[in-house]
């Protein structure tokens, strides 16, 4: 229970927050999880996010899922919320109510964008690595010194093979990740993804160019073309959702005694039928209509058509159907000797690159943002935009719009200077090699790309500042920070709290923890749901929904254990606690059991987070390689 002095301080904090969020009438409900005060508002445009960083004791803020979340930290947030709820008359709000209200307030576009972002989070590292390799090998492959040296040629050839890997199986990777995101067994998503790319089907790119004749089946009078789904990213997303929901349905309906056999069988077979009869054809029709419409605009609407094409061409990249444009480009070259689409596609992707730079400028102090933005921009220079789109721009919404505007502006310049290419298949910096040199073509190519980058950069910064809806590295405000009295004891060794895959906390899917605003720590994935005490100590708190625990060490430091992401919304369902507040525990004692399948079926991440809250103690981190239950992750002295 907070003292009167503390309650007075929390009341002042509450009043300050109410003023910042637009007044009492703008607050719908409030709740809190283990570390954050969660507030649902009527109008988020009234919030001055930057002022929240100056609130005493607050360690950061962000808006997600139409919730304003203010980070206070374990323990403190309980007391702050108690006073805030009384002051704002939201005492009867529950975490599940807040989640439901914010979900209802989210519009369908926001839901789709968040869904896309969640699916691509795990895929981004593979795309980044492949994209950079692809760009570098494309440039090196044109050098005579590489062509004429057997060793250099061999290295470059192997790197080229490595770079193509993720793009060859991207629909499979997307289907796998989407199935996992929507609560199904990820392996079933991989199976359906493999069906989409099956070698027994005609290659989609070859079929589009008329190079192969696909087999046609007659299913109850319905003609089915057996064509693969290479590049079918949207179709893969749809199929990941379908297989996940079928898996959940059959797991519930089929008796346990035969579930292992028949549930996956039914899910995969029905998914395959839907892929070839409904999902695949509909997805293809939609994508082809968009692609055809864009080409028509460039041929019939003059500068407006060019600007529209360059403005939205990168949206086609999301569907994977941009590869079909290669057939149109080759026809243009055969008929006219020039290809006006290539520079338009090039400036379109550079607009997205400029947007990445703009987002980086807005969040320069955030090391996590730097880790993603810098290689993402580098890949756009070599003609690969997927890392920029999926890793940054689509994820944070406004940069992708700004990137499209940058591309559109440069598209207008392409039209005015009659810029074209003499080939196709390469864009960005390597694309300069195939630019038509007539009419100062090389110079105009460079100027067009500078316009695209500058446009994407400027509009991203502008939108970011106007909306104030940007992800920043939360400043750690140390004013009024409470330093616990340190008990002189020896160093304490910290071990994993679960048996699983241990990673640095920067790899968490939760931006609050991954930014390390709460402190150093680890994230544990692929575990069995048994959460153990990582060290000796006293249970400082057990959150009411049993998903978060605090352990106080004898030397004054503490460990926060957070089971899953946003699992506070489950109201304790799926969790079983074996300890209580004030109880002494030893290393390896069972704290909690989490029903991993239940959590993931609800569409939530089951990762476990361990955060070292060291106060003025000395923290020594250990290597994470080959971590197991007996591994020392850190020492706190």
Tab-separated table of C-alpha atoms in Angstrom, residues 529-532 542-549 563 571-580 590-596 598-599:
chain	number	residue	atom	x	y	z
A	529	UNK	CA	5.336	-23.934	-20.306
A	530	UNK	CA	6.970	-24.769	-16.965
A	531	UNK	CA	8.366	-21.569	-15.416
A	532	UNK	CA	10.952	-22.078	-12.690
A	542	UNK	CA	2.336	-12.418	-8.289
A	543	UNK	CA	0.229	-10.529	-10.802
A	544	UNK	CA	-3.483	-11.205	-10.407
A	545	UNK	CA	-3.709	-12.848	-13.835
A	546	UNK	CA	-0.782	-15.160	-12.914
A	547	UNK	CA	1.209	-14.234	-16.025
A	548	UNK	CA	3.911	-12.129	-14.323
A	549	UNK	CA	6.127	-12.642	-11.260
A	563	UNK	CA	4.964	-15.022	-19.429
A	571	UNK	CA	-7.517	-12.911	-17.186
A	572	UNK	CA	-5.547	-15.851	-15.819
A	573	UNK	CA	-6.921	-18.451	-18.224
A	574	UNK	CA	-4.140	-20.769	-19.378
A	575	UNK	CA	-1.975	-20.098	-16.278
A	576	UNK	CA	-1.582	-21.982	-13.007
A	577	UNK	CA	0.455	-20.418	-10.197
A	578	UNK	CA	2.321	-22.398	-7.517
A	579	UNK	CA	3.692	-19.547	-5.396
A	580	UNK	CA	2.359	-16.573	-3.462
A	590	UNK	CA	8.144	-24.299	-9.958
A	591	UNK	CA	6.548	-20.856	-10.125
A	592	UNK	CA	3.916	-21.278	-12.804
A	593	UNK	CA	2.624	-23.457	-15.626
A	594	UNK	CA	1.504	-21.832	-18.867
A	595	UNK	CA	-0.714	-23.641	-21.366
A	596	UNK	CA	1.362	-22.757	-24.423
A	598	UNK	CA	-4.013	-22.173	-25.340
A	599	UNK	CA	-2.027	-18.931	-25.407
